[in-house]
Short mmCIF file of C-alpha atoms in Angstrom, two decimals:
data_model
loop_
_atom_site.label_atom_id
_atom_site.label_comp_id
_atom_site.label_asym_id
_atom_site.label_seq_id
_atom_site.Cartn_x
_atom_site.Cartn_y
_atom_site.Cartn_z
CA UNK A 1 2.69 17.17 -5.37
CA UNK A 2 0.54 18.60 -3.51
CA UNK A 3 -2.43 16.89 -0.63
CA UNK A 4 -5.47 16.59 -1.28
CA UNK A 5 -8.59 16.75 1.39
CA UNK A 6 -12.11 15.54 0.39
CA UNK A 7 -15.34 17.23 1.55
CA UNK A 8 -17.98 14.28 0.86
CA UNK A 9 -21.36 14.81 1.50
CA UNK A 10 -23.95 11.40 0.82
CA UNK A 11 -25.33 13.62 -1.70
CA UNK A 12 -22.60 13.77 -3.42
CA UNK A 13 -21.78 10.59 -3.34
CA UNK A 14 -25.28 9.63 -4.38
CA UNK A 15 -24.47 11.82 -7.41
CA UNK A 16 -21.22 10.67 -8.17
CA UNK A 17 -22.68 7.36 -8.77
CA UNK A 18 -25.28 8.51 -10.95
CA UNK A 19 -23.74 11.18 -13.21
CA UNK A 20 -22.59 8.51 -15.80
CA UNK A 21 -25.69 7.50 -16.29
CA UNK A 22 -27.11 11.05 -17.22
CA UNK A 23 -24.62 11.94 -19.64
CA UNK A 24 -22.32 8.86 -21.06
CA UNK A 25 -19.85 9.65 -22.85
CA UNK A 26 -19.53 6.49 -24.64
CA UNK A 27 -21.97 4.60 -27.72
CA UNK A 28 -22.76 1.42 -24.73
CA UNK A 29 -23.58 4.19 -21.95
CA UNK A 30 -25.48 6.67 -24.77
CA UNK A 31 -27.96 3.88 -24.95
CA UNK A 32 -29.65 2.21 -21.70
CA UNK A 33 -26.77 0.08 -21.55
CA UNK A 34 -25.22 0.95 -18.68
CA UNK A 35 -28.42 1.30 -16.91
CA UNK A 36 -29.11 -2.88 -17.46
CA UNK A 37 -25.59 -3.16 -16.40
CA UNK A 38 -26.28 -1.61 -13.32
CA UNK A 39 -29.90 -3.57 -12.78
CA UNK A 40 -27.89 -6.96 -13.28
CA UNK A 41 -25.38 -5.68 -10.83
CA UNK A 42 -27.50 -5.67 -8.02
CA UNK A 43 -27.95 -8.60 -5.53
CA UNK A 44 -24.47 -9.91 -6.90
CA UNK A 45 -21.24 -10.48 -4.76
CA UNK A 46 -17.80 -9.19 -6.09
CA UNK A 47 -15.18 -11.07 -5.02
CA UNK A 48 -11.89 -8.44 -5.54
CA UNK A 49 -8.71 -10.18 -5.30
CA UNK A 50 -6.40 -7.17 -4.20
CA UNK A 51 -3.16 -6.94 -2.01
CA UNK A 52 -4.34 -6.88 1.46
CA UNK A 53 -0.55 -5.73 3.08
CA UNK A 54 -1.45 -2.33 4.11
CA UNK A 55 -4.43 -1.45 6.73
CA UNK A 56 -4.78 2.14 5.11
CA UNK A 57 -5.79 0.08 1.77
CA UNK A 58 -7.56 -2.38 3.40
CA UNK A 59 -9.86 0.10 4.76
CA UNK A 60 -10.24 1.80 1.66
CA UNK A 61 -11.61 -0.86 0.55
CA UNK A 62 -13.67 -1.65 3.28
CA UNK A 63 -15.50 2.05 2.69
CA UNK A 64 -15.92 1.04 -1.20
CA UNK A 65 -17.82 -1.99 0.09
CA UNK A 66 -20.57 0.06 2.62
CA UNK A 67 -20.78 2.75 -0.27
CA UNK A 68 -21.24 0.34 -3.72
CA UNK A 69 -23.71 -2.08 -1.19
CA UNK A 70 -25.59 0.93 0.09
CA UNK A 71 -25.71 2.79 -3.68
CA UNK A 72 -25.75 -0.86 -5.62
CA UNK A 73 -26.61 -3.50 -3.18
CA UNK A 74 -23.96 -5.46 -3.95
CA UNK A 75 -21.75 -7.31 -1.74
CA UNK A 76 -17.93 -6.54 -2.30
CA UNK A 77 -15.53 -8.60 -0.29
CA UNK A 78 -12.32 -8.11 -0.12
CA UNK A 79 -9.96 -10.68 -0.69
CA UNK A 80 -6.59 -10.11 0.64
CA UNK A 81 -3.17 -11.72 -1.65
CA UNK A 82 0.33 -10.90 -1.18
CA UNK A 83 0.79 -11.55 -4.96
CA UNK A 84 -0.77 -10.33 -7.88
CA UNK A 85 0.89 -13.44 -9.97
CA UNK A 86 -1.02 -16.45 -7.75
CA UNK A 87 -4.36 -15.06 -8.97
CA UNK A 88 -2.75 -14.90 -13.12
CA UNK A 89 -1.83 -18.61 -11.87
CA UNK A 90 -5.47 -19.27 -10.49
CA UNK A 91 -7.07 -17.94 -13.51
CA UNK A 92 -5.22 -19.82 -15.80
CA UNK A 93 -5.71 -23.16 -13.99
CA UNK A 94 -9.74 -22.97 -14.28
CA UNK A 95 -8.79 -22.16 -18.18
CA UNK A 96 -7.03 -25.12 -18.71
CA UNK A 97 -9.82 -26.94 -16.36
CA UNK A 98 -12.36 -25.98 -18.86
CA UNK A 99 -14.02 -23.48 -16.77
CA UNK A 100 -15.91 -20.93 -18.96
CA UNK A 101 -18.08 -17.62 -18.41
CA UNK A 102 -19.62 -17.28 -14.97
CA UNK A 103 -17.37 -19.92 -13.84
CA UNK A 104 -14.73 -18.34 -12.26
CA UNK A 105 -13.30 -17.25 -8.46
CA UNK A 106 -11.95 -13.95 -9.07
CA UNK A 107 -14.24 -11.14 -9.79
CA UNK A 108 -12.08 -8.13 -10.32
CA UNK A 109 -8.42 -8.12 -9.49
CA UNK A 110 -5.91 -5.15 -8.35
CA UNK A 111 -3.18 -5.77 -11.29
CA UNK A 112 -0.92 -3.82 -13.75
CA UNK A 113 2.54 -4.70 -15.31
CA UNK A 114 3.46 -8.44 -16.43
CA UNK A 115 0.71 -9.52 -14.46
CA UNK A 116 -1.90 -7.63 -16.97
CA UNK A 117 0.24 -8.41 -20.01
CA UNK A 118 0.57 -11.98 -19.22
CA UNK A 119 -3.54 -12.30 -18.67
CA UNK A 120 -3.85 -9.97 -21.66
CA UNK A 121 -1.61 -12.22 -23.94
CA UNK A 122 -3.34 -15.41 -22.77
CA UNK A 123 -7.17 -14.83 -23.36
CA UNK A 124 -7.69 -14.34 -19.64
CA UNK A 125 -9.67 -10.77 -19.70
CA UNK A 126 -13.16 -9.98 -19.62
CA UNK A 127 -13.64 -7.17 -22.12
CA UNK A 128 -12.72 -4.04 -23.96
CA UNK A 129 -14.76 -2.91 -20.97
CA UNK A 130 -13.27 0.29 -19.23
CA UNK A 131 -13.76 3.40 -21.70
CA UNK A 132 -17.23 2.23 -21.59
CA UNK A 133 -17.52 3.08 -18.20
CA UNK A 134 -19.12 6.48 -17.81
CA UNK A 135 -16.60 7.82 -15.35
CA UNK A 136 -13.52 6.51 -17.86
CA UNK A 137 -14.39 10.38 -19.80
CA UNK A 138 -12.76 12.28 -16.54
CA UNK A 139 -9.72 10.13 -16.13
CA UNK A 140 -6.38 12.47 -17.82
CA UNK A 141 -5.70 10.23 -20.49
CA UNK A 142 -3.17 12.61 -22.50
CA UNK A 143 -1.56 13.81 -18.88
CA UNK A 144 -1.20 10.57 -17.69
CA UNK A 145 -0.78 8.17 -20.86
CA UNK A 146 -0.05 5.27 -18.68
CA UNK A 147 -3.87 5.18 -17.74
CA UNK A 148 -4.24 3.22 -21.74
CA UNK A 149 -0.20 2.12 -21.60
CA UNK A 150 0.39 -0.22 -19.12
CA UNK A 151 4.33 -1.17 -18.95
CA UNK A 152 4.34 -0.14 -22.61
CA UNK A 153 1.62 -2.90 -23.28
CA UNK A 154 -1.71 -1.26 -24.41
CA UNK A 155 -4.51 -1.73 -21.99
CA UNK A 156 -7.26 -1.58 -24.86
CA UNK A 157 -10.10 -1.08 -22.75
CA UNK A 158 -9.13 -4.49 -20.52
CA UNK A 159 -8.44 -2.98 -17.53
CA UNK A 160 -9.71 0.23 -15.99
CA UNK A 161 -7.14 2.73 -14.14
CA UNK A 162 -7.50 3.39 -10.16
CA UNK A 163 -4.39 4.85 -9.10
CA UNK A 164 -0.97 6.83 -9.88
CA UNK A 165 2.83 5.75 -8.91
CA UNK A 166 6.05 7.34 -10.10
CA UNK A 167 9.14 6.13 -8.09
CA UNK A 168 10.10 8.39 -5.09
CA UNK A 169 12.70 8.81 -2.61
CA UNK A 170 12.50 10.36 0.66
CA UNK A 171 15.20 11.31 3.40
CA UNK A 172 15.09 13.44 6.74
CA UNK A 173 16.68 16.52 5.46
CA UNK A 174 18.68 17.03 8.99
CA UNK A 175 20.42 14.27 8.19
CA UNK A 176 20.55 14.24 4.23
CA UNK A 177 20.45 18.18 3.46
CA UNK A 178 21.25 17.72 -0.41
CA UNK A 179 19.00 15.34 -2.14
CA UNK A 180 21.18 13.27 -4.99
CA UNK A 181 19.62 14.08 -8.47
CA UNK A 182 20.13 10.81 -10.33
CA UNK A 183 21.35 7.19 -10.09
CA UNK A 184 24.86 8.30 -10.23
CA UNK A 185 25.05 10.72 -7.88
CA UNK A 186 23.78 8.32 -5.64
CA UNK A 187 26.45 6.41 -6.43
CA UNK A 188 28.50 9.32 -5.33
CA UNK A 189 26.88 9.75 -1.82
CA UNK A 190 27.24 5.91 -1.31
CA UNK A 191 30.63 5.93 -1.64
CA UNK A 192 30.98 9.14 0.81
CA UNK A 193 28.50 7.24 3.17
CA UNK A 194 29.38 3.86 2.96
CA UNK A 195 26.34 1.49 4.39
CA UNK A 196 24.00 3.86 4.55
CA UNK A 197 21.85 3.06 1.38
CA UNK A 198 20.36 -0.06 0.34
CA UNK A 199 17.29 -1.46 -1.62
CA UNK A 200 14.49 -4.55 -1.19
CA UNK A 201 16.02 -7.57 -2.44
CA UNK A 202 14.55 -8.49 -6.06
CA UNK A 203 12.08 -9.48 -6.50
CA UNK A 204 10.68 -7.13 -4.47
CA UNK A 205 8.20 -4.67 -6.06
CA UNK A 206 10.64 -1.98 -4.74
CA UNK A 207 13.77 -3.53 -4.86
CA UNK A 208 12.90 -4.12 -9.19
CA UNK A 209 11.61 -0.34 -9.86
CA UNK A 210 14.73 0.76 -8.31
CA UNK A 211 16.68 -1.14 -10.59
CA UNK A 212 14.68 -0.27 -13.51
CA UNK A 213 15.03 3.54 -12.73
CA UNK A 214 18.99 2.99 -13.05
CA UNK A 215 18.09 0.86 -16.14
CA UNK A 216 16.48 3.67 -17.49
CA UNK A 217 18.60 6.19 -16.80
CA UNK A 218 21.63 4.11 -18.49
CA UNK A 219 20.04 2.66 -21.32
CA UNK A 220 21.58 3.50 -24.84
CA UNK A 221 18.21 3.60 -26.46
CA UNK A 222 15.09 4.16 -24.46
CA UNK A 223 13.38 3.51 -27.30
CA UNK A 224 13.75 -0.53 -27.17
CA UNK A 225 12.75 -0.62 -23.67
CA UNK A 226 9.81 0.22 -24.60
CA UNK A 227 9.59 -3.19 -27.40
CA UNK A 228 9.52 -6.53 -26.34
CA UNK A 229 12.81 -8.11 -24.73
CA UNK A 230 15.10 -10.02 -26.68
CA UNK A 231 18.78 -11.66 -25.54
CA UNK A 232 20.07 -8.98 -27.88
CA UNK A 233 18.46 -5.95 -26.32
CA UNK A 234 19.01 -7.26 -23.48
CA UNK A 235 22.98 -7.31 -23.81
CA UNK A 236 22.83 -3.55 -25.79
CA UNK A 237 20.57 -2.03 -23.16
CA UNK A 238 21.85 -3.32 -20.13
CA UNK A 239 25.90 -2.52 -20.64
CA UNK A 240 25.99 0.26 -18.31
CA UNK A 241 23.41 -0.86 -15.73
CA UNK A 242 25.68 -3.78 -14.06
CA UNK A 243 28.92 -1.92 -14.30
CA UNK A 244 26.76 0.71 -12.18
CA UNK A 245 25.84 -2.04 -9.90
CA UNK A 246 28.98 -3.46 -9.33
CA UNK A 247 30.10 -0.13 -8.56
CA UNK A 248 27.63 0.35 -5.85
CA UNK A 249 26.95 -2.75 -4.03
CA UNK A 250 30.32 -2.51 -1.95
CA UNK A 251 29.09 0.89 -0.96
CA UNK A 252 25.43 -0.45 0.40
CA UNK A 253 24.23 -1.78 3.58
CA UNK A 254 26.23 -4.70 4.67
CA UNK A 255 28.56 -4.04 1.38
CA UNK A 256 25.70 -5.15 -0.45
CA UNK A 257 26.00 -8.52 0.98
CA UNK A 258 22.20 -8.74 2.46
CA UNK A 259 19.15 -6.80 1.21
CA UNK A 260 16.01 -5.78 3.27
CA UNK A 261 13.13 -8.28 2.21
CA UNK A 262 10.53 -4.72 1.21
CA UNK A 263 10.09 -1.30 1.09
CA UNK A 264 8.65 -0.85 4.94
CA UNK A 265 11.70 -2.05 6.06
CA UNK A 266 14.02 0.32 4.55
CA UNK A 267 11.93 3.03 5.72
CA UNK A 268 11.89 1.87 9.09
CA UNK A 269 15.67 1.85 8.70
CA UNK A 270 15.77 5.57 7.20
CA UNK A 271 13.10 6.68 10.31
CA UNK A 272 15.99 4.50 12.91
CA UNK A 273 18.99 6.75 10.91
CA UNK A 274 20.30 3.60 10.27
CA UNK A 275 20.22 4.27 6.61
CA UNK A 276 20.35 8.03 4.72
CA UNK A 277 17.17 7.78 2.31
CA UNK A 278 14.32 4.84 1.42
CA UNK A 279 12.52 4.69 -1.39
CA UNK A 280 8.36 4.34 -2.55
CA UNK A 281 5.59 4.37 -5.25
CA UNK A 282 3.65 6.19 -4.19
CA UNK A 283 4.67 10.00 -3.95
CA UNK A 284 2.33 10.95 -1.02
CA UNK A 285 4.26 8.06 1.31
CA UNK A 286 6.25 10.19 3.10
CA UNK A 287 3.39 12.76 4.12
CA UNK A 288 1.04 9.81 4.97
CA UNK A 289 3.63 8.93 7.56
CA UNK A 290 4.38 12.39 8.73
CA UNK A 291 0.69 12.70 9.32
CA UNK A 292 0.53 9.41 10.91
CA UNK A 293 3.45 10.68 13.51
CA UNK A 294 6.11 7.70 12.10
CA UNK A 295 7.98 9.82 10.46
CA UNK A 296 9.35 13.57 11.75
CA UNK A 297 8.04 16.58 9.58
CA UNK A 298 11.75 17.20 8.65
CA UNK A 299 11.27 14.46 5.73
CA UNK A 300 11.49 15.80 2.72
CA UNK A 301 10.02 13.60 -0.70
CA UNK A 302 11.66 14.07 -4.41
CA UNK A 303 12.22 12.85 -7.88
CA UNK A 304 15.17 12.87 -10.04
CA UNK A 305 14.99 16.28 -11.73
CA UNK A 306 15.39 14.07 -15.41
CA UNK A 307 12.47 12.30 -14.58
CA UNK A 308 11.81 8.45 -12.39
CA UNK A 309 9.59 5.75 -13.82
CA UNK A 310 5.71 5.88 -13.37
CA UNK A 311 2.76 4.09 -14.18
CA UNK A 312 -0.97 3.23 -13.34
CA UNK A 313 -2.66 0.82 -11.62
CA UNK A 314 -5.51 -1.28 -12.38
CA UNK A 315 -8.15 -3.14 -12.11
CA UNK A 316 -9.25 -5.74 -14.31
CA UNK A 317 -11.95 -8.61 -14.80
CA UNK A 318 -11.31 -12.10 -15.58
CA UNK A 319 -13.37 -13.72 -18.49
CA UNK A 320 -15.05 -16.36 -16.29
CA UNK A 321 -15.75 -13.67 -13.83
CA UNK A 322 -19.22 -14.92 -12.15
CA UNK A 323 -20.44 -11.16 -11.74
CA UNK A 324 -18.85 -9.02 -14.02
CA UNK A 325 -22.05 -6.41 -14.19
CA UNK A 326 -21.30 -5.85 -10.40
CA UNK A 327 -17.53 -6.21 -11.36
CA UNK A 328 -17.90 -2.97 -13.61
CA UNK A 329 -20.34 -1.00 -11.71
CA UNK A 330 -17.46 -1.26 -9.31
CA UNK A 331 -14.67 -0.18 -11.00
CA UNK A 332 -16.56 2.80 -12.80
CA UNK A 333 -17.54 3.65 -8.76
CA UNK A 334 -13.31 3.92 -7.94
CA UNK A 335 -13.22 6.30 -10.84
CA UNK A 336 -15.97 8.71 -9.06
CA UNK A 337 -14.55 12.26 -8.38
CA UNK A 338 -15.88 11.24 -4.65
CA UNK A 339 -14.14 7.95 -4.74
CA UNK A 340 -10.63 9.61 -6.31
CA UNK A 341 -10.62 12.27 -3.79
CA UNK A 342 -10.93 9.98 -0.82
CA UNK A 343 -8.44 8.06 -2.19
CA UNK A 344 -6.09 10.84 -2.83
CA UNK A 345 -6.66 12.10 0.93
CA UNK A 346 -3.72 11.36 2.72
CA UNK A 347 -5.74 11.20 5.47
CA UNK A 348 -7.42 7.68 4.08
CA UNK A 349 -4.53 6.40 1.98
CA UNK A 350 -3.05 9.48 -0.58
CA UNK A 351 -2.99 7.55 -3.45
CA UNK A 352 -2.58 9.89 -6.56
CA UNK A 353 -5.88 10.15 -8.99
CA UNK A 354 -6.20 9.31 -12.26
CA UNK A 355 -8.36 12.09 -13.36
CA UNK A 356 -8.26 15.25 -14.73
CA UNK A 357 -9.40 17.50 -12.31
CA UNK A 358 -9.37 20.64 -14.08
CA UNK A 359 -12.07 19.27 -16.07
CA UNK A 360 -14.46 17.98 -13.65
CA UNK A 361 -17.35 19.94 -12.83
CA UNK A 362 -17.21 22.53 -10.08
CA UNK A 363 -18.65 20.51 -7.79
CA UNK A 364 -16.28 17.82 -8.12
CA UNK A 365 -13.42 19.65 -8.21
CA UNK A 366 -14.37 21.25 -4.87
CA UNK A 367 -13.67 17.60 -3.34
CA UNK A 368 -10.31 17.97 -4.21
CA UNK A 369 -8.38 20.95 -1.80
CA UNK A 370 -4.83 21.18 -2.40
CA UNK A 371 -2.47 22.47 0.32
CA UNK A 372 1.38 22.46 1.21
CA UNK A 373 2.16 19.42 3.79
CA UNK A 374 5.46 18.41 5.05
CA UNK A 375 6.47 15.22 3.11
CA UNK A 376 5.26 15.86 -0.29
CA UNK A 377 7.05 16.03 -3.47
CA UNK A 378 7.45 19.98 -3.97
CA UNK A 379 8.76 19.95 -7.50
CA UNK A 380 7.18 16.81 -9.00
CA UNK A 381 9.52 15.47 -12.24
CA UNK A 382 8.74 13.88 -15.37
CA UNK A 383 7.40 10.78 -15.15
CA UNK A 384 9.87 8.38 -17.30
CA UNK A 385 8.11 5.35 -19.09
CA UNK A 386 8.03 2.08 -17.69
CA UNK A 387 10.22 -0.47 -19.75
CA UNK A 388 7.54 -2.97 -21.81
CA UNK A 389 6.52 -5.66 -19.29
CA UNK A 390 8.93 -8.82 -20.68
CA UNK A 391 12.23 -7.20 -19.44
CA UNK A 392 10.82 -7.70 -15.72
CA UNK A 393 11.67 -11.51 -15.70
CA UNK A 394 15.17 -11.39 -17.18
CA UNK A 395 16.50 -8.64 -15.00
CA UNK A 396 15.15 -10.12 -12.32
CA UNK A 397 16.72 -13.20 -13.03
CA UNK A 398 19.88 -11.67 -13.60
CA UNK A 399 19.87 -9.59 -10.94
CA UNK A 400 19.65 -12.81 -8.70
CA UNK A 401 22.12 -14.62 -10.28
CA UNK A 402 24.52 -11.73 -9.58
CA UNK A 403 24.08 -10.72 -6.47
CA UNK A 404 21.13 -12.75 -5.02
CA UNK A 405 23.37 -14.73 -2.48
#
């Protein structure tokens, strides 16, 4: 995958914000919809619940809040949570307290996977709002088909995409010269290098994607990940994946007898040599932190060559949201060409866009220069569907029960 460097002028940011409004592409934005949207929007504060665990994210954020206040006047603030599932818990207490529209705490929220199915499935979403936004035409919806298929649960317009994430691993090639292909051939190099490879404990973001990749990879029919979980499919789809397991844990870090608690600290293992490889989300990790000088320029990024599991991320609005026209004028500004590209920057954070750039206009295009950095994938694989949101919890649990102490 290749890095991505904005050149952002005010102007064009001052244009990016605009162009939906002089050619929608959508029946609300066709009309002067949007443009009361945007009139309502201004004066009101957006409080964005959003994981507040990384300062290159933080930050982001931060320069989303000078550019919607100086382009919208409105007031963003940031409100920093370690997990997505306290605000689905939040939001569903002022339901059942009887609090209605314009009610509410949360604003917008950073969210995807059984977090957005379980608010979808319970009433708990403002909308069908996002293909209404005018940026929504650019995003790469037949590319990228997780930007309307969240975990295999349609997003119908309830949430708007932000970002990318396919699942990546990354090892300093002095010490890891051939990269292992697939779940099994990691199996392989764990029993050749006992205690060198691990994963987060579950239920670690991390530590669950990396058991879903094997999941996927073993799964007698794909197909039924993709449904609803039952105790049935459960049992068909999952009689490879903890033979696999039990195979490997002897072969992990402390024989599989203790698990680092997230991702940052099996890459801070991987950077010590203490362990062969670590593994991300986000494809650009490993050039972000050969650009930040944690990481040596001898890292090398890849994907199974058969594909790893990717998906989108969100953001949504609640139903009682107190200022959901600011609350949509911000999330059609994250899908600006000049909000994507900073984004994608490695530089700023290197978080892969959701839009199409070939068919953006010149002008936004030129905001996104590609180039060759140490660290990035080089021969980016198929992304593999995530399985439908419901298996999440019964792995987990699973998971736990086998190995968890």
């Amino acid at each position: 995958m290749p890095s991505i460097t904005p050149r952002i002028t005010r102007r064009q940011l001052l244009l990016a914000a605009s162009a939906g409004a002089l050619a929608p592409a959508h029946a609300q934005t066709a009309s002067s919809g949007w443009a009361a949207i945007e009139q309502a929007a201004r004066g009101q504060t957006v409080y964005w619940n959003a994981w507040g665990g990384s300062a290159q994210t933080n930050n982001y954020i931060q320069w989303v809040a000078q550019q919607v206040s100086s382009l919208h006047a409105i007031t963003l603030q940031h409100v920093k949570i370690t997990d997505t599932a306290d605000v689905v818990k939040r939001v569903r207490a002022e339901k059942t307290a009887g609090r209605g529209a314009g009610e509410g705490t949360v604003d917008l929220v950073w969210i995807n996977g059984e977090n957005f199915a379980a608010m979808k499935r319970e009433g708990l979403l403002f909308g069908p709002y996002a293909e209404a936004l005018p940026h929504f035409r650019w995003v790469d919806t037949e590319g990228k088909p997780t930007t309307q298929n969240d975990f295999s649960v349609p997003t119908d317009g309830m949430e708007s995409p932000w970002g990318m994430a396919q699942f990546t691993l990354f090892a300093d090639s002095k010490r890891l010269p051939q990269s292992p292909q697939s779940m099994q051939a990691l199996l392989a190099l764990a029993r050749s290098q006992p205690g060198r490879i691990t994963h987060p404990r579950l239920p670690d973001f991390h530590g669950t994607t990396f058991i879903k990749q094997a999941l996927v990879e073993f799964a007698p029919d794909r197909q039924a990940l993709a449904r609803p979980v039952t105790d049935a499919a459960l049992a068909a789809q999952t009689t490879a994946l903890w033979p696999f397991l039990d195979a490997l844990r002897p072969h992990l870090w402390r024989a599989g007898r203790q698990f680092p608690q997230n991702a940052a600290a099996v890459r801070q293992m991987m950077a010590d040599g203490e362990l062969l490889l670590a593994i991300t989300f986000n494809p650009n990790e490993a050039a972000n932190e050969i650009a930040a000088k944690r990481l040596p320029s001898s890292v090398v990024s890849w994907q199974f060559e058969k594909g790893t599991i990717g998906n989108t991320h969100f953001v949504a609005i609640p139903y009682n949201a107190r200022a959901k026209p600011a609350a949509q004028v911000v999330a059609n500004f994250l899908l600006s060409p000049a909000a994507q590209a900073r984004k994608a920057d490695i530089a700023h954070w290197g978080d892969p866009t959701v839009l199409d750039i070939p068919r953006l206009p010149a002008a936004d295009r030129a905001l996104f220069q590609t180039g060759a950095l140490p660290g990035l994938v080089r021969k980016p694989a198929p992304t593999l569907p995530e399985p439908h949101a419901s298996w999440v919890d019964p792995i987990e649990k699973e998971w736990t029960r086998r190995y968890g102490v």
